[in-house]
Coordinates of C-alpha atoms in Angstrom, one line a residue:
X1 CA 42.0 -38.2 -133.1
X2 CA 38.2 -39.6 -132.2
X3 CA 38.1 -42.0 -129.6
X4 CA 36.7 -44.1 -131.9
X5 CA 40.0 -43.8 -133.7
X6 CA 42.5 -44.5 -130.8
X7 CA 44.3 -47.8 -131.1
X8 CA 43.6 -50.6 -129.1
X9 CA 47.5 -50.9 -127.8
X10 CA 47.8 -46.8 -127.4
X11 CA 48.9 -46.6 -124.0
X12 CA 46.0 -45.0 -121.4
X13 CA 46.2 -41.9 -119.4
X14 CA 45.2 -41.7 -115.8
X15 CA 42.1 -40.1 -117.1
X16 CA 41.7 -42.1 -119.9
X17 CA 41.8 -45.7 -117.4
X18 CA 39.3 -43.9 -115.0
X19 CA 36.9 -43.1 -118.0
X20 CA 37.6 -46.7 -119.5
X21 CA 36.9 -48.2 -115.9
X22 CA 33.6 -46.4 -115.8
X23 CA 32.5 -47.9 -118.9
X24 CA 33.3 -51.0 -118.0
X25 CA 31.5 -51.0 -114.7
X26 CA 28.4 -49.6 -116.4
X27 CA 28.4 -52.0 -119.6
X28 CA 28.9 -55.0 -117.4
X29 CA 26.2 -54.0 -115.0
X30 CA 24.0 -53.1 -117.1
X31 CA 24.6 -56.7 -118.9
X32 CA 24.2 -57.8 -115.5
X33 CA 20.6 -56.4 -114.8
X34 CA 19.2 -57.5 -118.4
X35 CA 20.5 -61.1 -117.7
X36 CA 18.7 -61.5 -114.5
X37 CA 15.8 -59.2 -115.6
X38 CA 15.0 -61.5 -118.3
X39 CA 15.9 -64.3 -116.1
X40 CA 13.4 -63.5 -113.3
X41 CA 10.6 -62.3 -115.3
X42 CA 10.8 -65.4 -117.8
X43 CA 10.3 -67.4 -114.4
X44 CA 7.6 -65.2 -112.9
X45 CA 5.1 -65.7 -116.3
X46 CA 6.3 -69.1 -116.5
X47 CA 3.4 -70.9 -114.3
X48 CA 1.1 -67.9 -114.9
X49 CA 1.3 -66.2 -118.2
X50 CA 2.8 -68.8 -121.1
X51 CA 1.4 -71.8 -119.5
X52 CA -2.1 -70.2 -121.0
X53 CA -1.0 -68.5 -123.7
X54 CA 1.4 -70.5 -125.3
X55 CA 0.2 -74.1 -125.0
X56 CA -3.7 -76.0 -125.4
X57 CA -5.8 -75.7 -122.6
X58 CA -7.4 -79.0 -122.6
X59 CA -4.9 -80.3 -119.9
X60 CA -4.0 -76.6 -117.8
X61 CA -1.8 -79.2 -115.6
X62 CA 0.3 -80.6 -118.4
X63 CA 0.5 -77.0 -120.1
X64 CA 1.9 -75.7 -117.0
X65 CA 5.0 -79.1 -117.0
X66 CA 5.6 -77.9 -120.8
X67 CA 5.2 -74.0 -120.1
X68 CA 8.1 -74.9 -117.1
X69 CA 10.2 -77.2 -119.2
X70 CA 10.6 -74.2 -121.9
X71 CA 12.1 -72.2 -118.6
X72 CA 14.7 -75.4 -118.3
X73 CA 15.5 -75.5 -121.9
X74 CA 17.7 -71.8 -121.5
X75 CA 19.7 -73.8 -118.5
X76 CA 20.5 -76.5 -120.9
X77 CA 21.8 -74.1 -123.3
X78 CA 23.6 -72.0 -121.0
X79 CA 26.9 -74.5 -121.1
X80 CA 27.4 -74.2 -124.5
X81 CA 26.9 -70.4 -124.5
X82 CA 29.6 -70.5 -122.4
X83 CA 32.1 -73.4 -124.0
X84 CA 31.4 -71.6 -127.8
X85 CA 31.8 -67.7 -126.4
X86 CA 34.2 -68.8 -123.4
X87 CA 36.5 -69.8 -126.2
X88 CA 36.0 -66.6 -128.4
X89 CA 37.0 -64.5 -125.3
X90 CA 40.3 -65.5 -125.0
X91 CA 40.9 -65.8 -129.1
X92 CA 39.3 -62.6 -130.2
X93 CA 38.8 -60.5 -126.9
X94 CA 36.7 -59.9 -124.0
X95 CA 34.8 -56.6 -125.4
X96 CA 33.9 -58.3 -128.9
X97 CA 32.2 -61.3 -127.0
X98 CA 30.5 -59.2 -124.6
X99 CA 28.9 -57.6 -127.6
X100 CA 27.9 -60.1 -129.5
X101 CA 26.2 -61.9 -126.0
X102 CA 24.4 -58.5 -125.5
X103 CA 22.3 -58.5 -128.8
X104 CA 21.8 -62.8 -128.4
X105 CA 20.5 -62.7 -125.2
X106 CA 18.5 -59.1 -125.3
X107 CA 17.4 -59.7 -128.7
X108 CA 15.7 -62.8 -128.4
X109 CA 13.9 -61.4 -125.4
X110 CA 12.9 -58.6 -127.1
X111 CA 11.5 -61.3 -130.0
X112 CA 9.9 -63.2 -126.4
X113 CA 7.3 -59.7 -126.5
X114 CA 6.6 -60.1 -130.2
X115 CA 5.7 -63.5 -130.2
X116 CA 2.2 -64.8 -131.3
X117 CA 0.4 -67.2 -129.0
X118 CA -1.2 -70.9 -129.9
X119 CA -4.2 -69.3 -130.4
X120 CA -2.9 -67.8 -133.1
X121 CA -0.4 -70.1 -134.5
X122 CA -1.0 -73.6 -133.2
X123 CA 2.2 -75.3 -132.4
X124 CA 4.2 -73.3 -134.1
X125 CA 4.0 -70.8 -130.8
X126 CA 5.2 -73.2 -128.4
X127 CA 8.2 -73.7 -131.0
X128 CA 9.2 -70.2 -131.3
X129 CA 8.9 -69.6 -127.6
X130 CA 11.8 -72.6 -127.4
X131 CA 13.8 -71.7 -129.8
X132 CA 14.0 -67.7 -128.2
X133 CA 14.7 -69.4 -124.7
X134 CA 17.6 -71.3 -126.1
X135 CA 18.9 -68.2 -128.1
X136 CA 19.0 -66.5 -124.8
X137 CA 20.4 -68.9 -122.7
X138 CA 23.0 -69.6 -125.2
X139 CA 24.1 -65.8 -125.0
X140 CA 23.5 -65.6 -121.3
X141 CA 25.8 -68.6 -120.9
X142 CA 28.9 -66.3 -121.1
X143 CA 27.6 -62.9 -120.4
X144 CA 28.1 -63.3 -116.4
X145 CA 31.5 -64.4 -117.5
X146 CA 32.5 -61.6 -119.8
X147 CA 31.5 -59.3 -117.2
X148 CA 33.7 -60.6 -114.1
X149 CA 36.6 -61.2 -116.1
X150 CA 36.2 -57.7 -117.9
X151 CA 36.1 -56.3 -115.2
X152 CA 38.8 -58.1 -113.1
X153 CA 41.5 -57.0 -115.8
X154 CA 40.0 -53.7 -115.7
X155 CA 40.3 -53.0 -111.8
X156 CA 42.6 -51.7 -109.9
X157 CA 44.9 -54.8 -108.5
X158 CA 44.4 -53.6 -104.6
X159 CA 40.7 -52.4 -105.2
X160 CA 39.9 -55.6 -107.5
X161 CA 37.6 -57.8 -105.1
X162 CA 35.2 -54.3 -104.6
X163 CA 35.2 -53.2 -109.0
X164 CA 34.8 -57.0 -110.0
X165 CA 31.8 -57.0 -107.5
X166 CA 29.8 -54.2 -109.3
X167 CA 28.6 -55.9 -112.3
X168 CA 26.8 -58.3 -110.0
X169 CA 25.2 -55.3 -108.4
X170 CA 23.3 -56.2 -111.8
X171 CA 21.9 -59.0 -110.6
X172 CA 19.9 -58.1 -107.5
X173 CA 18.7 -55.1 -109.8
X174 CA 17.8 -56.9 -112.5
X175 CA 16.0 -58.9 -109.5
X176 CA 14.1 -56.3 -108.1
X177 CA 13.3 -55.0 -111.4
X178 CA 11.3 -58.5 -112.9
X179 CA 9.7 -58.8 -109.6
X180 CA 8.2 -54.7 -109.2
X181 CA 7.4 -55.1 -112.8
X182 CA 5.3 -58.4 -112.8
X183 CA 4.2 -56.8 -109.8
X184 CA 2.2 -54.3 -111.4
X185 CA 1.7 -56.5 -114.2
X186 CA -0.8 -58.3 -111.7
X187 CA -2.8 -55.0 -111.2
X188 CA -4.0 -55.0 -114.7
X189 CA -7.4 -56.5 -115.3
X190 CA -6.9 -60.4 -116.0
X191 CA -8.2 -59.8 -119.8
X192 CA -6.2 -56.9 -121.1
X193 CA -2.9 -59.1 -118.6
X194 CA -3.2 -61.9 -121.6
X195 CA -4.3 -60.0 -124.5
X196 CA -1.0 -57.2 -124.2
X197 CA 0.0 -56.8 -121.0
X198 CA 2.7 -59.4 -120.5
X199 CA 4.3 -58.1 -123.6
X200 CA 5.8 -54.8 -122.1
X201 CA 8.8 -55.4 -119.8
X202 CA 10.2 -57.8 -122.5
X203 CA 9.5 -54.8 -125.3
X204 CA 11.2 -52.6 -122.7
X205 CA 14.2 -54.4 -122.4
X206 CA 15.3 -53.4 -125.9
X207 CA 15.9 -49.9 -124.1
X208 CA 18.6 -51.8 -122.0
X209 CA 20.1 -53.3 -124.5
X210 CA 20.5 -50.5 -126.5
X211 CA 22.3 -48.1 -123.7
X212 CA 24.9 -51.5 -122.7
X213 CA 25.7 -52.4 -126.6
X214 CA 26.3 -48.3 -127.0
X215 CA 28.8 -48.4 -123.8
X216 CA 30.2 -51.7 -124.9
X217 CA 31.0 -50.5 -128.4
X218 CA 32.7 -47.1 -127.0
X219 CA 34.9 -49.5 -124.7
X220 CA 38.4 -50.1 -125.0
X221 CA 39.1 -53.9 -124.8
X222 CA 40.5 -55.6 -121.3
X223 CA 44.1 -54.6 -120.3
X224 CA 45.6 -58.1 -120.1
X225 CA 44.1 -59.1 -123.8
X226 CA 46.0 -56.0 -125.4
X227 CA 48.8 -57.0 -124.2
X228 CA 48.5 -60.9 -124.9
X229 CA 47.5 -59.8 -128.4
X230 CA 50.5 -57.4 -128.9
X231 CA 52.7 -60.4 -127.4
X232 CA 51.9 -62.8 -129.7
X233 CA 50.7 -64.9 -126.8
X234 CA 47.0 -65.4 -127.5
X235 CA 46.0 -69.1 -127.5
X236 CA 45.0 -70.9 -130.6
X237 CA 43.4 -73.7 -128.8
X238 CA 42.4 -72.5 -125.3
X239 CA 39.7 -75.3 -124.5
X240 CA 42.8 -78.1 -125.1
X241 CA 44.8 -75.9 -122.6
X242 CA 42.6 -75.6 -120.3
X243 CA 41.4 -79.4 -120.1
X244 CA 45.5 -79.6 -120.1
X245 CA 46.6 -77.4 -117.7
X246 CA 43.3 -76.5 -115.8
X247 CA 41.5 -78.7 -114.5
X248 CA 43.0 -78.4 -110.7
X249 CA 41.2 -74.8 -110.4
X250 CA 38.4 -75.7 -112.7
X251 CA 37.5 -78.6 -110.1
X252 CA 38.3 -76.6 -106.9
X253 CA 35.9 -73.6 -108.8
X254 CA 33.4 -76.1 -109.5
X255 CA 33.5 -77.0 -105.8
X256 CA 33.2 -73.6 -104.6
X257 CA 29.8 -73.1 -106.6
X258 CA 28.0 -76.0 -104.9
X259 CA 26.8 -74.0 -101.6
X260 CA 26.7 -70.8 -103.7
X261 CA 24.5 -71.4 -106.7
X262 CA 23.1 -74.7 -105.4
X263 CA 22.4 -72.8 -101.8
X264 CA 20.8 -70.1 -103.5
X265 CA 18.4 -71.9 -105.3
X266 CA 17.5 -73.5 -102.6
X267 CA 16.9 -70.7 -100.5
X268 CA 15.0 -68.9 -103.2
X269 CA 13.0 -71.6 -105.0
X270 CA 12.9 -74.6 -103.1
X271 CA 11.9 -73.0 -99.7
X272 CA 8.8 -71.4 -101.4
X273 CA 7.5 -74.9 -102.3
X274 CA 8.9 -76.3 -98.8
X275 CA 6.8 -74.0 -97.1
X276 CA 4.0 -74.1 -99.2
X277 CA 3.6 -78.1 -98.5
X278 CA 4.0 -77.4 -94.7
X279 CA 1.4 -74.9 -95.1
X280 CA -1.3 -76.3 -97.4
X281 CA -4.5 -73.8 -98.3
X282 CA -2.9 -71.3 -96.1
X283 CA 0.0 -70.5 -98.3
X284 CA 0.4 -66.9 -99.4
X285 CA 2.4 -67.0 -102.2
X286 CA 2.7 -63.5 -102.5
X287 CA 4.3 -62.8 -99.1
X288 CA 6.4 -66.1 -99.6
X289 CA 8.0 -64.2 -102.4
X290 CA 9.3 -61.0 -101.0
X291 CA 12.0 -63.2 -98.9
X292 CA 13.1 -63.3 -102.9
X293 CA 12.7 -59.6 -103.1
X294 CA 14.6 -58.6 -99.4
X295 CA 17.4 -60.7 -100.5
X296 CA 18.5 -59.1 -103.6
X297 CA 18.0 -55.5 -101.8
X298 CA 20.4 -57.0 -99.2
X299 CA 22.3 -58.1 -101.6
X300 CA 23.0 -54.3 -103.6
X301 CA 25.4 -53.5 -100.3
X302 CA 26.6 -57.2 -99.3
X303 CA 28.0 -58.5 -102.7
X304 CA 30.2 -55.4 -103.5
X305 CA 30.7 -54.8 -99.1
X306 CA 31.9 -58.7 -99.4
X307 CA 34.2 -58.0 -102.3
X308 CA 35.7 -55.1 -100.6
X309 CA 36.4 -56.9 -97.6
X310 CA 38.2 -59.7 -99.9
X311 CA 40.4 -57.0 -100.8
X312 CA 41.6 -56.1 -97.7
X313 CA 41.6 -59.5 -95.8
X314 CA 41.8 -62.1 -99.0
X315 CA 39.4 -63.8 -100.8
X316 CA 39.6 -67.2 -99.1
X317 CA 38.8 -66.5 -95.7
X318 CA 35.5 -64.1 -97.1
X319 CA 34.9 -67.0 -99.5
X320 CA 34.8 -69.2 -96.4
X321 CA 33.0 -67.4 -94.2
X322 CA 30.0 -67.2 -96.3
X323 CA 29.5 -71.0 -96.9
X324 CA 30.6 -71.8 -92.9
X325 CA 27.8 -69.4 -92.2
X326 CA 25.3 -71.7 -94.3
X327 CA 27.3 -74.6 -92.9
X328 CA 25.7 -73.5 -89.3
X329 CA 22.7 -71.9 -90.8
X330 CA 21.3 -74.8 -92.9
X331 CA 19.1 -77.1 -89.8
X332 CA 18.0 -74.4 -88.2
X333 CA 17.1 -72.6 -91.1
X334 CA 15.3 -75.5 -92.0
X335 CA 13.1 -76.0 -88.8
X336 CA 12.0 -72.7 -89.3
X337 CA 10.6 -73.7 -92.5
X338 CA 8.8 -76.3 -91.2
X339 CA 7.3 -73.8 -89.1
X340 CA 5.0 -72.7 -92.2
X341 CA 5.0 -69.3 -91.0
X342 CA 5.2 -67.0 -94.0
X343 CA 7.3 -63.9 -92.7
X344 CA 9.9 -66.2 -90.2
X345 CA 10.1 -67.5 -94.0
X346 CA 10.7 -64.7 -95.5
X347 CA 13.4 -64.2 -93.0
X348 CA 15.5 -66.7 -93.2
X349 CA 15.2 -66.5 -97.2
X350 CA 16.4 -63.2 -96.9
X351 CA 19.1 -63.5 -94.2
X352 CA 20.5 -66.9 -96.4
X353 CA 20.9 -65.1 -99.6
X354 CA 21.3 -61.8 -98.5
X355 CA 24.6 -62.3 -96.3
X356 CA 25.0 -66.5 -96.9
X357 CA 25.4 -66.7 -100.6
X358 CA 26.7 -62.8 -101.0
X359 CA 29.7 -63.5 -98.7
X360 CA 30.2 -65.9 -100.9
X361 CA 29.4 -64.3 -104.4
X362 CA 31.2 -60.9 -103.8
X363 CA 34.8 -62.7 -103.3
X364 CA 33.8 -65.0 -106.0
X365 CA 33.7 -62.2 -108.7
X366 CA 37.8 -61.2 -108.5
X367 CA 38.6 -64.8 -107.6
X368 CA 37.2 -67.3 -110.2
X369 CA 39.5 -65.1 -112.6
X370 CA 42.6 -64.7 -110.5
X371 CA 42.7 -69.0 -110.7
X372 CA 42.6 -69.2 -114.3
X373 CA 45.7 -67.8 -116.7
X374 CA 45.1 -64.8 -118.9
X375 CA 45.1 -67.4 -122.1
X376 CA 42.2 -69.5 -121.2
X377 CA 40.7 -67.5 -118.5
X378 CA 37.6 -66.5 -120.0
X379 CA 36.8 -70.1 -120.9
X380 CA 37.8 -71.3 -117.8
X381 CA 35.4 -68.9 -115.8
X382 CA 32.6 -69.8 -118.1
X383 CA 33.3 -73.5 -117.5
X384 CA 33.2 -73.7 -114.0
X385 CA 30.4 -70.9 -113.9
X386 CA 28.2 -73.1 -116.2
X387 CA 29.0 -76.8 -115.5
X388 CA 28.7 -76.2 -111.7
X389 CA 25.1 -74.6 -112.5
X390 CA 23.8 -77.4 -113.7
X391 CA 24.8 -79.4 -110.9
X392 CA 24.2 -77.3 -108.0
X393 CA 21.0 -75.3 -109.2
X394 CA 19.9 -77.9 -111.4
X395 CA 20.0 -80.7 -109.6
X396 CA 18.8 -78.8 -106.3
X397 CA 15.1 -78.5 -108.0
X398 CA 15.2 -82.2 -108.6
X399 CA 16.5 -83.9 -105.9
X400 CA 15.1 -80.7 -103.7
X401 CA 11.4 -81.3 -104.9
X402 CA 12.2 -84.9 -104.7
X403 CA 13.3 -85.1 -101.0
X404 CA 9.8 -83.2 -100.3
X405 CA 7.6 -84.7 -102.0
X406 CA 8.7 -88.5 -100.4
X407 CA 9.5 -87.3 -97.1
X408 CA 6.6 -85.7 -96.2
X409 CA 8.3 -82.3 -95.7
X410 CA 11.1 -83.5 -93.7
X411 CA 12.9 -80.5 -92.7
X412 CA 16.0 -82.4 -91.4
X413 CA 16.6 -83.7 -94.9
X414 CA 16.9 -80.6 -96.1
X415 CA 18.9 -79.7 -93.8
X416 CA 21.5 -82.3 -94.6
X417 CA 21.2 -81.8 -98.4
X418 CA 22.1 -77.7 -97.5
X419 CA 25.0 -78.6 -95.5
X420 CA 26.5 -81.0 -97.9
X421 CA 26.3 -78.6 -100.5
X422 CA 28.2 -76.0 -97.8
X423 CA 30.7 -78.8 -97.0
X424 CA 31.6 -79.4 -100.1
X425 CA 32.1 -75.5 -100.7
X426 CA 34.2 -74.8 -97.3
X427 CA 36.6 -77.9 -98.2
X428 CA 36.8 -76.5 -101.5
X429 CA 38.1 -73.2 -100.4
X430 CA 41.1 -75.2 -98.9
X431 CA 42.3 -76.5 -102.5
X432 CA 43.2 -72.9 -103.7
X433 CA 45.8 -70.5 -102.8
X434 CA 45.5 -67.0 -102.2
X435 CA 44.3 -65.1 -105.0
X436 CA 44.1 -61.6 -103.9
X437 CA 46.4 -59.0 -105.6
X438 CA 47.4 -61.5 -108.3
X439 CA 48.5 -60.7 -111.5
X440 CA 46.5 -61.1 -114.0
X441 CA 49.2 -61.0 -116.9
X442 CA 50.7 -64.5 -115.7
X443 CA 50.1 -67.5 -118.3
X444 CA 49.6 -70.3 -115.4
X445 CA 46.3 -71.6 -113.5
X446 CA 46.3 -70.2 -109.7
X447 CA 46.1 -74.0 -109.0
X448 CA 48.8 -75.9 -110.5
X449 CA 49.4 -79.6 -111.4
X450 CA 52.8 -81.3 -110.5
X451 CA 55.8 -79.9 -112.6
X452 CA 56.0 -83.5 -114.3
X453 CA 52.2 -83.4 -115.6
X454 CA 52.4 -79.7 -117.0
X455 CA 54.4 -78.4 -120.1
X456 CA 56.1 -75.3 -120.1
X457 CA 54.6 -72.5 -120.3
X458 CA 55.8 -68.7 -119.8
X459 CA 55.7 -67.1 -116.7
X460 CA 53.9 -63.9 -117.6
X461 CA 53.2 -61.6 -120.8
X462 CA 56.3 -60.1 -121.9
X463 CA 56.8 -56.7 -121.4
X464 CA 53.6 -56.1 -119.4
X465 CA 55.1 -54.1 -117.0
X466 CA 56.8 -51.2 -119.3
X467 CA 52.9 -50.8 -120.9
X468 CA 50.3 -51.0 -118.3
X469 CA 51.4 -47.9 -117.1
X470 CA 48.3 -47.0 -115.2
X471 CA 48.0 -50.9 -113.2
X472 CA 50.7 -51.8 -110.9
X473 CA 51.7 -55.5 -110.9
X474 CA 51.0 -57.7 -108.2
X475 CA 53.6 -60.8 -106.9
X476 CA 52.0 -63.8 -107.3
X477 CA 50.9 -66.9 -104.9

């Protein structure tokens, strides 16, 4: 029989679950790296590249607000990527959705390379540049998601912090990626840059997608689905269940995102244009952005280092550490800012994300999972993935650019608006039990609401234990 042919519910060898936990690394990584690829390199032409090409010239300023308000569109679409798909995860599996997110959020990038520019089209180029930004986002809103939880079922329960890591190994290499290749973008002469140039790495990334939606398709779905499926236990309505039953971990998850993803936008963005005002002419841009660069490299051992370490001493106290460490490093981080020196810059940019926001990202991977039940877990990760992005990466620009701009620079604001953000994460981390080693068959949240505000609800999938053969099941916090 052809793999192709095998059933879903066929039970797996030991050989069999190390090939399928293989696969699943690689297709989620390689998801991963497109994601942030796109991500990064969208950002790097924003202010350079589509700002001319995409929009009239007789106001460069104002092209440059609508060029960077195209880049914000794919943020506002990223939520309901993640409601929409977040619901078809936990209705019609993991591995379908992850699919289906791979051609959205490649293919309209790939369509970003083939697009023509106003000076072809008018108006209409400006549109179609929209319209693929909000196709991606809306893909890109669950594929982070599908990955992590994919990948959390898939692990090993006593090795699941360091597997559920990998796929975000796919970030800081999709990272590194956009930035080496708008690097030698720049070396091209200005002329042939505009006219072609620019068009490559989003041409290339059809390459990726085709290698992650060949994986993906050869890919057994998740462990904890089968079973749910073969139970009879998959939700109808997982969004009422999980506004039902939920909402205790989705707020404590939404909490735990502030000094992550509002930290690392902070670290990465803002302190660029912090430093840049402190520094007037003398600004190097270029060397202000390799604190950007040093962070993700850091980041390829701390994230999956972190997630191991969550493994062996639980996912709270790694959780923790990472946003006390911004708790202590935001004012002096901050005063060295203010310094206007470009490499202690890049410094602390690269010792803030590199071990402050990936102590707090590696844990995150396994954990944000373990809280939610197998029948709404998927949405429930994409919720309080999304929603909490808006908040804590979106509202960092604003209010970030915002306390600069009126302040004069004031680096002790910033430092309070950073430990806020790191407060709010570290109190967070208090509202959660221990996650590590849970298992992932059971129906309930992590977090649970009173016994006389919930319904009933089965304790686990029936029969898990007799199936999943090849994963050991873990007693539950």
């Amino acid at each position: 029989m052809a793999k192709s042919d095998v059933p879903e519910t066929a039970p797996m060898s030991e050989a069999e679950y190390a090939d399928q936990l293989k696969r699943a690394t690689l297709a989620s990584s390689l998801g991963s790296a497109l994601e942030y690829f796109d991500f990064a390199l969208y950002g790097l032409c924003t202010a350079l590249i589509f700002n001319t090409l995409f929009f009239p010239q007789d106001n460069p300023a104002m092209a440059t607000v609508a060029s960077f308000a195209t880049f914000g569109v794919g943020f506002i679409a990223r939520p309901f990527g993640g409601l929409i798909f977040g619901r078809l995860g936990d209705i019609i599996g993991r591995k379908w959705v992850l699919v289906v997110t791979i051609i959205l959020m490649g293919g309209a990038s790939t369509a970003i390379g083939f697009l023509p520019t106003y000076d072809s089209v008018g108006m209409l180029a400006p549109i179609l540049l929209v319209i693929a930004r909000l196709v991606q986002g809306f893909g890109a809103g669950a594929e982070q998601t599908g990955s992590s939880v994919l990948m959390a079922e898939y692990a090993p329960v006593k090795q699941r912090g360091f597997f559920a890591a990998l796929p975000y190994i796919g970030i800081q290499a999709g990272s590194l990626m956009a930035s080496v290749a708008f690097f030698l973008l720049t070396l091209m002469p200005e002329k042939q840059l505009l006219a072609w140039g620019w068009r490559i790495p989003f041409l290339a990334s059809f390459l990726l997608i085709l290698l992650a939606l060949f994986i993906r398709m050869h890919l057994r779905e998740s462990p904890t689905f089968v079973e749910l499926k073969a139970n009879d236990q998959v939700a109808e309505h997982p969004l009422k269940e999980l506004f039902s039953t939920g909402m205790p971990g989705l707020v404590a998850a939404f909490g735990m995102r502030m000094a992550e993803n509002g930290g690392s936008y902070m670290l990465q963005t803002l302190s660029m244009s912090y430093v840049v005002a402190v520094a007037g002419s003398n600004a190097d841009r270029g060397v202000l952005s390799w604190g950007v660069a040093l962070g993700a490299l850091v980041g390829l051992f701390t994230v999956p280092f972190s997630g191991a370490l969550s493994d062996r001493f639980g996912r709270r106290v790694i959780y923790r550490a990472g946003s006390v460490f911004l708790l202590l490093f935001a004012f002096p981080a901050w005063w060295l800012l203010s310094l206007g020196n470009h490499y202690i810059a890049v410094a602390v940019v690269t010792l803030g994300v590199g071990f402050g926001v990936n102590f707090m990202l590696g844990p995150q991977c396994a954990m944000f999972p373990e809280l939610f039940g197998a029948r709404h877990r998927y949405l429930g990760v994409a919720m309080a993935r999304e929603l909490s992005a808006v908040v804590a990466g979106g509202l960092a620009g604003v209010l970030g650019s915002y306390i600069i701009a009126v302040s004069n620079a004031n680096w002790m604001l910033m430092g309070v608006y950073m430990t806020v953000l790191a407060a709010v994460t570290t109190l967070s981390t208090f509202m959660v039990p221990e996650t590590a080693g849970r298992d992932l068959t059971r129906l309930e949240d992590a977090v649970r609401l009173p016994e006389n505000e919930r319904g009933d609800v089965t304790t686990r999938v029936p029969g898990v234990a007799d199936t999943l053969g090849y994963q050991s099941v873990a007693a539950s916090n």
